[in-house]
PDB file of C-alpha atoms in Angstrom:
ATOM      1  CA  UNK A   1     108.400 125.317 175.185  1.00 59.00           C
ATOM      2  CA  UNK A   2     111.277 124.526 173.189  1.00 60.00           C
ATOM      3  CA  UNK A   3     112.657 128.421 173.178  1.00 59.00           C
ATOM      4  CA  UNK A   4     112.134 128.279 177.043  1.00 54.00           C
ATOM      5  CA  UNK A   5     114.183 125.077 177.425  1.00 62.00           C
ATOM      6  CA  UNK A   6     116.982 126.516 175.196  1.00 58.00           C
ATOM      7  CA  UNK A   7     117.139 129.790 177.684  1.00 52.00           C
ATOM      8  CA  UNK A   8     116.961 128.191 180.935  1.00 50.00           C
ATOM      9  CA  UNK A   9     119.862 125.668 179.500  1.00 62.00           C
ATOM     10  CA  UNK A  10     122.058 128.573 178.424  1.00 54.00           C
ATOM     11  CA  UNK A  11     121.322 130.143 181.999  1.00 51.00           C
ATOM     12  CA  UNK A  12     122.472 126.955 183.809  1.00 58.00           C
ATOM     13  CA  UNK A  13     125.290 126.592 181.548  1.00 57.00           C
ATOM     14  CA  UNK A  14     126.532 130.146 182.575  1.00 53.00           C
ATOM     15  CA  UNK A  15     125.967 129.595 186.530  1.00 50.00           C
ATOM     16  CA  UNK A  16     127.859 126.153 185.848  1.00 54.00           C
ATOM     17  CA  UNK A  17     130.888 127.877 184.171  1.00 52.00           C
ATOM     18  CA  UNK A  18     133.232 129.922 185.572  1.00 56.00           C
ATOM     19  CA  UNK A  19     131.803 132.929 183.664  1.00 56.00           C
ATOM     20  CA  UNK A  20     129.794 134.667 186.619  1.00 56.00           C
ATOM     21  CA  UNK A  21     132.953 134.092 188.737  1.00 57.00           C
ATOM     22  CA  UNK A  22     134.994 136.316 186.451  1.00 60.00           C
ATOM     23  CA  UNK A  23     132.163 138.648 186.234  1.00 59.00           C
ATOM     24  CA  UNK A  24     131.977 139.367 190.175  1.00 58.00           C
ATOM     25  CA  UNK A  25     135.853 139.356 190.057  1.00 54.00           C
ATOM     26  CA  UNK A  26     136.049 142.439 187.601  1.00 59.00           C
ATOM     27  CA  UNK A  27     133.294 144.099 189.813  1.00 65.00           C
ATOM     28  CA  UNK A  28     134.769 143.665 192.915  1.00 62.00           C
ATOM     29  CA  UNK A  29     138.361 144.983 191.431  1.00 62.00           C
ATOM     30  CA  UNK A  30     136.427 147.939 189.490  1.00 60.00           C
ATOM     31  CA  UNK A  31     134.676 148.564 193.224  1.00 61.00           C
ATOM     32  CA  UNK A  32     138.183 148.451 195.080  1.00 53.00           C
ATOM     33  CA  UNK A  33     139.869 150.520 192.136  1.00 54.00           C
ATOM     34  CA  UNK A  34     137.049 153.651 192.915  1.00 55.00           C
ATOM     35  CA  UNK A  35     136.780 153.435 196.226  1.00 60.00           C
ATOM     36  CA  UNK A  36     140.605 153.480 196.931  1.00 46.00           C
ATOM     37  CA  UNK A  37     141.307 157.229 196.552  1.00 46.00           C
ATOM     38  CA  UNK A  38     138.609 157.853 199.303  1.00 45.00           C
ATOM     39  CA  UNK A  39     140.168 154.871 201.530  1.00 45.00           C
ATOM     40  CA  UNK A  40     143.464 156.414 201.078  1.00 42.00           C
ATOM     41  CA  UNK A  41     142.158 159.896 201.777  1.00 46.00           C
ATOM     42  CA  UNK A  42     140.388 158.626 204.886  1.00 45.00           C
ATOM     43  CA  UNK A  43     143.483 156.963 205.824  1.00 44.00           C
ATOM     44  CA  UNK A  44     145.928 159.668 205.461  1.00 45.00           C
ATOM     45  CA  UNK A  45     143.841 162.394 206.888  1.00 48.00           C
ATOM     46  CA  UNK A  46     143.885 164.508 203.463  1.00 54.00           C
ATOM     47  CA  UNK A  47     147.745 164.697 204.162  1.00 55.00           C
ATOM     48  CA  UNK A  48     149.593 165.538 201.297  1.00 57.00           C
ATOM     49  CA  UNK A  49     153.156 167.210 200.931  1.00 60.00           C
ATOM     50  CA  UNK A  50     151.770 170.005 198.458  1.00 57.00           C
ATOM     51  CA  UNK A  51     149.387 171.325 201.117  1.00 59.00           C
ATOM     52  CA  UNK A  52     152.159 172.660 203.018  1.00 60.00           C
ATOM     53  CA  UNK A  53     154.582 174.607 200.681  1.00 62.00           C
ATOM     54  CA  UNK A  54     154.629 177.971 200.190  1.00 59.00           C
ATOM     55  CA  UNK A  55     153.454 179.320 196.870  1.00 56.00           C
ATOM     56  CA  UNK A  56     154.439 182.719 197.673  1.00 50.00           C
ATOM     57  CA  UNK A  57     156.792 185.340 199.299  1.00 52.00           C
ATOM     58  CA  UNK A  58     154.895 186.661 202.448  1.00 50.00           C
ATOM     59  CA  UNK A  59     157.621 188.898 203.102  1.00 49.00           C
ATOM     60  CA  UNK A  60     155.888 192.038 203.473  1.00 48.00           C
ATOM     61  CA  UNK A  61     154.699 190.607 206.912  1.00 49.00           C
ATOM     62  CA  UNK A  62     157.724 191.319 209.328  1.00 50.00           C
ATOM     63  CA  UNK A  63     159.356 187.983 210.665  1.00 53.00           C
ATOM     64  CA  UNK A  64     160.860 189.099 214.015  1.00 51.00           C
ATOM     65  CA  UNK A  65     162.424 185.728 214.485  1.00 53.00           C
ATOM     66  CA  UNK A  66     166.191 185.988 214.013  1.00 50.00           C
ATOM     67  CA  UNK A  67     167.012 183.928 216.551  1.00 61.00           C
ATOM     68  CA  UNK A  68     166.401 180.041 216.154  1.00 76.00           C
ATOM     69  CA  UNK A  69     168.817 178.413 218.202  1.00 82.00           C
ATOM     70  CA  UNK A  70     166.862 176.600 220.578  1.00 86.00           C
ATOM     71  CA  UNK A  71     164.397 175.844 217.775  1.00 90.00           C
ATOM     72  CA  UNK A  72     167.184 174.121 215.910  1.00 91.00           C
ATOM     73  CA  UNK A  73     167.838 171.599 218.771  1.00 92.00           C
ATOM     74  CA  UNK A  74     164.100 170.758 219.156  1.00 95.00           C
ATOM     75  CA  UNK A  75     164.068 169.833 215.331  1.00 95.00           C
ATOM     76  CA  UNK A  76     166.753 167.642 215.429  1.00 95.00           C
ATOM     77  CA  UNK A  77     164.257 165.156 216.916  1.00 97.00           C
ATOM     78  CA  UNK A  78     161.721 163.448 214.560  1.00 97.00           C
ATOM     79  CA  UNK A  79     158.164 163.965 214.931  1.00 98.00           C
ATOM     80  CA  UNK A  80     155.234 162.051 214.248  1.00 97.00           C
ATOM     81  CA  UNK A  81     151.450 162.533 213.322  1.00 96.00           C
ATOM     82  CA  UNK A  82     149.450 163.689 216.210  1.00 95.00           C
ATOM     83  CA  UNK A  83     146.166 165.557 214.512  1.00 92.00           C
ATOM     84  CA  UNK A  84     144.980 168.165 212.342  1.00 87.00           C
ATOM     85  CA  UNK A  85     143.153 171.184 212.434  1.00 82.00           C
ATOM     86  CA  UNK A  86     141.231 173.446 210.222  1.00 77.00           C
ATOM     87  CA  UNK A  87     144.410 175.228 209.156  1.00 81.00           C
ATOM     88  CA  UNK A  88     147.204 173.078 210.005  1.00 88.00           C
ATOM     89  CA  UNK A  89     148.831 169.434 210.589  1.00 92.00           C
ATOM     90  CA  UNK A  90     150.005 168.701 213.958  1.00 95.00           C
ATOM     91  CA  UNK A  91     153.182 166.821 214.494  1.00 97.00           C
ATOM     92  CA  UNK A  92     154.336 165.617 218.095  1.00 98.00           C
ATOM     93  CA  UNK A  93     158.056 165.404 218.974  1.00 98.00           C
ATOM     94  CA  UNK A  94     159.885 162.486 219.964  1.00 97.00           C
ATOM     95  CA  UNK A  95     160.503 163.480 223.334  1.00 97.00           C
ATOM     96  CA  UNK A  96     156.754 164.362 223.654  1.00 97.00           C
ATOM     97  CA  UNK A  97     157.282 167.557 224.965  1.00 97.00           C
ATOM     98  CA  UNK A  98     156.492 169.666 221.566  1.00 98.00           C
ATOM     99  CA  UNK A  99     154.136 170.077 218.855  1.00 98.00           C
ATOM    100  CA  UNK A 100     154.802 171.659 215.314  1.00 97.00           C
ATOM    101  CA  UNK A 101     151.395 173.207 213.675  1.00 95.00           C
ATOM    102  CA  UNK A 102     152.714 173.340 209.731  1.00 93.00           C
ATOM    103  CA  UNK A 103     150.214 175.618 207.942  1.00 89.00           C
ATOM    104  CA  UNK A 104     148.484 173.990 204.777  1.00 79.00           C
ATOM    105  CA  UNK A 105     148.067 176.066 201.970  1.00 68.00           C
ATOM    106  CA  UNK A 106     144.468 175.691 200.763  1.00 57.00           C
ATOM    107  CA  UNK A 107     144.378 175.983 196.685  1.00 48.00           C
ATOM    108  CA  UNK A 108     140.620 176.426 195.455  1.00 47.00           C
ATOM    109  CA  UNK A 109     139.555 176.044 192.395  1.00 42.00           C
ATOM    110  CA  UNK A 110     138.500 179.756 191.995  1.00 48.00           C
ATOM    111  CA  UNK A 111     139.397 182.423 189.210  1.00 50.00           C
ATOM    112  CA  UNK A 112     143.329 182.950 189.766  1.00 51.00           C
ATOM    113  CA  UNK A 113     142.935 186.706 190.449  1.00 47.00           C
ATOM    114  CA  UNK A 114     140.531 186.353 193.035  1.00 50.00           C
ATOM    115  CA  UNK A 115     142.314 183.213 194.502  1.00 45.00           C
ATOM    116  CA  UNK A 116     145.519 185.094 194.662  1.00 51.00           C
ATOM    117  CA  UNK A 117     143.855 188.074 196.567  1.00 52.00           C
ATOM    118  CA  UNK A 118     141.670 186.183 198.974  1.00 53.00           C
ATOM    119  CA  UNK A 119     144.426 183.754 199.930  1.00 51.00           C
ATOM    120  CA  UNK A 120     146.569 186.390 200.566  1.00 56.00           C
ATOM    121  CA  UNK A 121     144.349 188.398 202.640  1.00 55.00           C
ATOM    122  CA  UNK A 122     143.368 185.208 204.512  1.00 58.00           C
ATOM    123  CA  UNK A 123     147.108 184.479 205.160  1.00 61.00           C
ATOM    124  CA  UNK A 124     147.758 187.962 206.405  1.00 67.00           C
ATOM    125  CA  UNK A 125     145.281 187.435 208.757  1.00 74.00           C
ATOM    126  CA  UNK A 126     146.157 184.303 210.266  1.00 78.00           C
ATOM    127  CA  UNK A 127     149.739 185.323 210.478  1.00 82.00           C
ATOM    128  CA  UNK A 128     149.045 188.828 211.849  1.00 88.00           C
ATOM    129  CA  UNK A 129     146.902 186.651 215.022  1.00 92.00           C
ATOM    130  CA  UNK A 130     150.311 184.343 215.087  1.00 91.00           C
ATOM    131  CA  UNK A 131     152.452 187.511 215.576  1.00 91.00           C
ATOM    132  CA  UNK A 132     150.229 188.803 218.115  1.00 95.00           C
ATOM    133  CA  UNK A 133     150.220 185.795 219.928  1.00 95.00           C
ATOM    134  CA  UNK A 134     154.360 185.105 219.665  1.00 93.00           C
ATOM    135  CA  UNK A 135     154.987 189.209 220.324  1.00 92.00           C
ATOM    136  CA  UNK A 136     152.471 189.811 222.920  1.00 95.00           C
ATOM    137  CA  UNK A 137     151.136 186.475 224.718  1.00 96.00           C
ATOM    138  CA  UNK A 138     154.231 184.114 224.196  1.00 95.00           C
ATOM    139  CA  UNK A 139     153.700 182.650 227.637  1.00 96.00           C
ATOM    140  CA  UNK A 140     149.869 182.475 227.574  1.00 98.00           C
ATOM    141  CA  UNK A 141     149.883 180.224 224.289  1.00 98.00           C
ATOM    142  CA  UNK A 142     153.459 178.239 225.055  1.00 97.00           C
ATOM    143  CA  UNK A 143     154.763 179.552 221.855  1.00 95.00           C
ATOM    144  CA  UNK A 144     158.562 178.789 221.080  1.00 94.00           C
ATOM    145  CA  UNK A 145     159.242 179.993 217.422  1.00 94.00           C
ATOM    146  CA  UNK A 146     157.300 180.921 214.300  1.00 91.00           C
ATOM    147  CA  UNK A 147     158.201 180.649 210.954  1.00 90.00           C
ATOM    148  CA  UNK A 148     155.893 182.681 208.539  1.00 86.00           C
ATOM    149  CA  UNK A 149     157.262 183.006 205.331  1.00 81.00           C
ATOM    150  CA  UNK A 150     160.147 181.659 203.058  1.00 84.00           C
ATOM    151  CA  UNK A 151     163.488 181.572 204.061  1.00 85.00           C
ATOM    152  CA  UNK A 152     166.992 180.681 202.606  1.00 86.00           C
ATOM    153  CA  UNK A 153     169.243 178.183 204.399  1.00 84.00           C
ATOM    154  CA  UNK A 154     168.216 178.899 207.598  1.00 87.00           C
ATOM    155  CA  UNK A 155     166.305 175.820 208.644  1.00 91.00           C
ATOM    156  CA  UNK A 156     167.194 172.156 208.678  1.00 93.00           C
ATOM    157  CA  UNK A 157     164.907 169.290 207.254  1.00 95.00           C
ATOM    158  CA  UNK A 158     162.425 168.048 209.958  1.00 96.00           C
ATOM    159  CA  UNK A 159     161.899 164.361 209.720  1.00 96.00           C
ATOM    160  CA  UNK A 160     158.026 163.814 209.926  1.00 96.00           C
ATOM    161  CA  UNK A 161     155.848 160.676 210.104  1.00 94.00           C
ATOM    162  CA  UNK A 162     152.383 161.311 208.125  1.00 90.00           C
ATOM    163  CA  UNK A 163     149.145 159.684 209.215  1.00 87.00           C
ATOM    164  CA  UNK A 164     149.800 156.518 207.128  1.00 87.00           C
ATOM    165  CA  UNK A 165     153.337 155.911 208.476  1.00 91.00           C
ATOM    166  CA  UNK A 166     155.406 157.121 205.640  1.00 93.00           C
ATOM    167  CA  UNK A 167     158.484 159.154 206.913  1.00 94.00           C
ATOM    168  CA  UNK A 168     159.147 162.814 205.035  1.00 91.00           C
ATOM    169  CA  UNK A 169     161.907 165.239 205.131  1.00 93.00           C
ATOM    170  CA  UNK A 170     160.328 168.713 205.222  1.00 93.00           C
ATOM    171  CA  UNK A 171     162.557 171.450 204.064  1.00 93.00           C
ATOM    172  CA  UNK A 172     161.192 173.845 206.982  1.00 93.00           C
ATOM    173  CA  UNK A 173     162.764 177.223 204.911  1.00 91.00           C
ATOM    174  CA  UNK A 174     159.707 176.111 202.394  1.00 91.00           C
ATOM    175  CA  UNK A 175     156.894 176.088 205.085  1.00 91.00           C
ATOM    176  CA  UNK A 176     155.083 178.319 207.476  1.00 90.00           C
ATOM    177  CA  UNK A 177     154.554 176.411 211.017  1.00 93.00           C
ATOM    178  CA  UNK A 178     154.254 177.698 214.708  1.00 94.00           C
ATOM    179  CA  UNK A 179     156.234 175.297 217.383  1.00 96.00           C
ATOM    180  CA  UNK A 180     154.823 175.305 221.067  1.00 96.00           C
ATOM    181  CA  UNK A 181     155.138 173.075 223.997  1.00 97.00           C
ATOM    182  CA  UNK A 182     152.892 170.315 224.217  1.00 98.00           C
ATOM    183  CA  UNK A 183     150.113 170.884 226.539  1.00 98.00           C
ATOM    184  CA  UNK A 184     148.082 168.161 228.748  1.00 98.00           C
ATOM    185  CA  UNK A 185     144.450 168.243 227.306  1.00 97.00           C
ATOM    186  CA  UNK A 186     142.043 170.769 229.533  1.00 98.00           C
ATOM    187  CA  UNK A 187     138.798 168.144 230.249  1.00 98.00           C
ATOM    188  CA  UNK A 188     141.139 165.112 231.264  1.00 98.00           C
ATOM    189  CA  UNK A 189     143.781 167.531 233.155  1.00 98.00           C
ATOM    190  CA  UNK A 190     140.663 169.105 235.143  1.00 98.00           C
ATOM    191  CA  UNK A 191     138.984 165.596 236.104  1.00 98.00           C
ATOM    192  CA  UNK A 192     142.417 164.152 237.028  1.00 98.00           C
ATOM    193  CA  UNK A 193     142.909 167.358 239.181  1.00 98.00           C
ATOM    194  CA  UNK A 194     139.603 167.002 240.791  1.00 98.00           C
ATOM    195  CA  UNK A 195     140.343 163.386 241.752  1.00 98.00           C
ATOM    196  CA  UNK A 196     143.401 164.559 243.445  1.00 98.00           C
ATOM    197  CA  UNK A 197     141.899 167.242 245.517  1.00 97.00           C
ATOM    198  CA  UNK A 198     143.851 170.211 243.585  1.00 97.00           C
ATOM    199  CA  UNK A 199     141.431 171.529 241.007  1.00 98.00           C
ATOM    200  CA  UNK A 200     141.291 174.954 242.586  1.00 98.00           C
ATOM    201  CA  UNK A 201     145.074 175.423 241.633  1.00 98.00           C
ATOM    202  CA  UNK A 202     144.235 174.707 237.678  1.00 99.00           C
ATOM    203  CA  UNK A 203     140.893 176.948 237.757  1.00 98.00           C
ATOM    204  CA  UNK A 204     142.871 179.897 239.362  1.00 98.00           C
ATOM    205  CA  UNK A 205     145.169 179.138 236.530  1.00 98.00           C
ATOM    206  CA  UNK A 206     142.581 179.646 233.913  1.00 98.00           C
ATOM    207  CA  UNK A 207     141.143 182.423 235.143  1.00 98.00           C
ATOM    208  CA  UNK A 208     144.578 184.147 235.438  1.00 98.00           C
ATOM    209  CA  UNK A 209     145.355 183.587 231.979  1.00 98.00           C
ATOM    210  CA  UNK A 210     142.293 184.821 230.623  1.00 98.00           C
ATOM    211  CA  UNK A 211     142.626 188.213 232.930  1.00 97.00           C
ATOM    212  CA  UNK A 212     146.674 188.368 231.234  1.00 97.00           C
ATOM    213  CA  UNK A 213     145.594 188.133 228.001  1.00 98.00           C
ATOM    214  CA  UNK A 214     142.496 190.651 228.323  1.00 97.00           C
ATOM    215  CA  UNK A 215     144.841 193.064 230.109  1.00 96.00           C
ATOM    216  CA  UNK A 216     146.999 193.066 226.739  1.00 97.00           C
ATOM    217  CA  UNK A 217     144.006 194.025 224.781  1.00 97.00           C
ATOM    218  CA  UNK A 218     143.503 190.452 222.981  1.00 97.00           C
ATOM    219  CA  UNK A 219     140.486 188.716 221.984  1.00 96.00           C
ATOM    220  CA  UNK A 220     140.160 185.344 220.708  1.00 96.00           C
ATOM    221  CA  UNK A 221     137.007 185.192 218.067  1.00 95.00           C
ATOM    222  CA  UNK A 222     137.305 181.317 218.396  1.00 94.00           C
ATOM    223  CA  UNK A 223     135.322 180.714 221.760  1.00 93.00           C
ATOM    224  CA  UNK A 224     135.840 177.237 222.025  1.00 95.00           C
ATOM    225  CA  UNK A 225     136.619 176.303 225.495  1.00 97.00           C
ATOM    226  CA  UNK A 226     138.036 172.454 225.685  1.00 95.00           C
ATOM    227  CA  UNK A 227     139.884 172.333 222.467  1.00 94.00           C
ATOM    228  CA  UNK A 228     141.698 175.669 222.713  1.00 96.00           C
ATOM    229  CA  UNK A 229     143.047 175.561 226.020  1.00 98.00           C
ATOM    230  CA  UNK A 230     145.738 173.032 227.874  1.00 98.00           C
ATOM    231  CA  UNK A 231     147.974 172.805 230.645  1.00 99.00           C
ATOM    232  CA  UNK A 232     151.568 172.686 231.202  1.00 98.00           C
ATOM    233  CA  UNK A 233     151.929 171.053 234.680  1.00 94.00           C
ATOM    234  CA  UNK A 234     149.608 173.229 236.691  1.00 97.00           C
ATOM    235  CA  UNK A 235     149.911 176.275 234.143  1.00 98.00           C
ATOM    236  CA  UNK A 236     147.087 177.104 232.204  1.00 99.00           C
ATOM    237  CA  UNK A 237     147.982 178.051 228.341  1.00 99.00           C
ATOM    238  CA  UNK A 238     145.525 178.661 225.511  1.00 98.00           C
ATOM    239  CA  UNK A 239     147.152 176.671 222.501  1.00 97.00           C
ATOM    240  CA  UNK A 240     145.142 177.534 219.670  1.00 95.00           C
ATOM    241  CA  UNK A 241     145.504 181.289 218.732  1.00 94.00           C
ATOM    242  CA  UNK A 242     144.499 181.396 215.385  1.00 91.00           C
ATOM    243  CA  UNK A 243     141.854 183.751 215.619  1.00 94.00           C
ATOM    244  CA  UNK A 244     143.508 186.189 218.022  1.00 96.00           C
ATOM    245  CA  UNK A 245     142.844 190.015 217.597  1.00 96.00           C
ATOM    246  CA  UNK A 246     144.599 192.851 219.236  1.00 96.00           C
ATOM    247  CA  UNK A 247     143.247 196.025 220.057  1.00 95.00           C
ATOM    248  CA  UNK A 248     142.923 198.957 222.260  1.00 94.00           C
ATOM    249  CA  UNK A 249     138.945 198.462 222.139  1.00 94.00           C
ATOM    250  CA  UNK A 250     139.369 195.211 223.845  1.00 94.00           C
ATOM    251  CA  UNK A 251     140.725 197.237 226.937  1.00 95.00           C
ATOM    252  CA  UNK A 252     137.364 198.614 227.557  1.00 95.00           C
ATOM    253  CA  UNK A 253     136.320 196.701 230.966  1.00 94.00           C
ATOM    254  CA  UNK A 254     132.559 195.765 229.536  1.00 94.00           C
ATOM    255  CA  UNK A 255     134.277 194.143 226.719  1.00 94.00           C
ATOM    256  CA  UNK A 256     136.804 192.113 228.914  1.00 94.00           C
ATOM    257  CA  UNK A 257     134.056 191.226 231.140  1.00 94.00           C
ATOM    258  CA  UNK A 258     131.883 190.033 227.829  1.00 95.00           C
ATOM    259  CA  UNK A 259     134.794 187.877 227.021  1.00 95.00           C
ATOM    260  CA  UNK A 260     135.624 186.304 230.096  1.00 96.00           C
ATOM    261  CA  UNK A 261     132.004 185.147 230.609  1.00 96.00           C
ATOM    262  CA  UNK A 262     131.782 183.519 227.401  1.00 96.00           C
ATOM    263  CA  UNK A 263     134.438 181.445 228.731  1.00 97.00           C
ATOM    264  CA  UNK A 264     133.564 181.172 232.253  1.00 97.00           C
ATOM    265  CA  UNK A 265     130.013 180.229 231.386  1.00 98.00           C
ATOM    266  CA  UNK A 266     131.485 177.168 229.381  1.00 98.00           C
ATOM    267  CA  UNK A 267     133.450 175.930 232.168  1.00 98.00           C
ATOM    268  CA  UNK A 268     130.520 176.408 234.538  1.00 98.00           C
ATOM    269  CA  UNK A 269     128.399 173.733 232.176  1.00 98.00           C
ATOM    270  CA  UNK A 270     131.557 171.656 231.818  1.00 98.00           C
ATOM    271  CA  UNK A 271     131.467 171.075 235.654  1.00 98.00           C
ATOM    272  CA  UNK A 272     127.968 170.786 236.039  1.00 98.00           C
ATOM    273  CA  UNK A 273     128.214 168.163 233.371  1.00 98.00           C
ATOM    274  CA  UNK A 274     131.380 166.233 234.466  1.00 98.00           C
ATOM    275  CA  UNK A 275     131.961 167.453 238.165  1.00 98.00           C
ATOM    276  CA  UNK A 276     129.037 169.146 239.640  1.00 98.00           C
ATOM    277  CA  UNK A 277     130.632 168.725 243.303  1.00 97.00           C
ATOM    278  CA  UNK A 278     133.382 171.345 242.195  1.00 98.00           C
ATOM    279  CA  UNK A 279     130.949 174.403 241.355  1.00 97.00           C
ATOM    280  CA  UNK A 280     131.461 175.807 244.760  1.00 98.00           C
ATOM    281  CA  UNK A 281     135.432 175.628 243.902  1.00 98.00           C
ATOM    282  CA  UNK A 282     134.629 177.699 240.683  1.00 98.00           C
ATOM    283  CA  UNK A 283     132.703 180.025 242.550  1.00 97.00           C
ATOM    284  CA  UNK A 284     135.650 180.644 245.121  1.00 98.00           C
ATOM    285  CA  UNK A 285     138.103 181.060 242.239  1.00 97.00           C
ATOM    286  CA  UNK A 286     136.132 183.674 240.756  1.00 97.00           C
ATOM    287  CA  UNK A 287     135.737 185.813 243.829  1.00 96.00           C
ATOM    288  CA  UNK A 288     139.438 185.499 244.394  1.00 94.00           C
ATOM    289  CA  UNK A 289     139.946 186.438 240.473  1.00 93.00           C
ATOM    290  CA  UNK A 290     137.977 189.520 240.875  1.00 90.00           C
ATOM    291  CA  UNK A 291     139.257 190.842 244.313  1.00 87.00           C
ATOM    292  CA  UNK A 292     143.024 190.588 242.540  1.00 79.00           C
ATOM    293  CA  UNK A 293     142.123 192.529 239.626  1.00 77.00           C
ATOM    294  CA  UNK A 294     140.327 195.288 242.056  1.00 69.00           C
TER     295      UNK A 294
END
């Protein structure tokens, strides 16, 4: 019994002192220290300057963009963080008329020889999609300017705000990026157009956009509807062109019908869910679209 009393008295002494408070504080501090990197990654959306800067010379891909006068005017204003995609971070201009998509460099822990080869093949594919979009479908994608590999003293430093509110000065000569006009979201625009009674104008523009791209033998391997398209006023544009392919094979009528149907089917599902009373509007626009092509 004496041993038990001694043991209990020691416990009482510990809890009556500040020892347990110090221990709890230490645990809290350790928890914060270990969780801080995860919290910062969440808040920063994974934003790191090192993810942007080009490591290699991609000059084997032709750069046809020698005139950047208009782009220089646009880059004179600051840009703030807007969002991110699978391959890029997106920043919005101060006047809210443009977005710049800065492509990130994914550095994976793979053997160096394999890493360099696979990275370059991936970049070649991505950049050729950009070239297809700019050279053949600039109107369809609202593209203003492309910069695909390092240059010297050609572009200014761009002032950008990170997701955490920090400001950085990016020397654009050292980064690959695309500059686009900022489009309004696809879904919200169609819903608003329906409320205003002019949805047919927007649907017809969307169908014309698909027809125009297909007429140039361009296919988008990414078949997402709501995230890939938007509107400039009443004009539909395809804002995500990262999976563009161009081939004469895609000029075949069967291939074009299949490609168009994939997007039209998604549009029908969207209307049935959000605007079921507009299904007939789509049917009318489809009929007019087919008649204009015949």
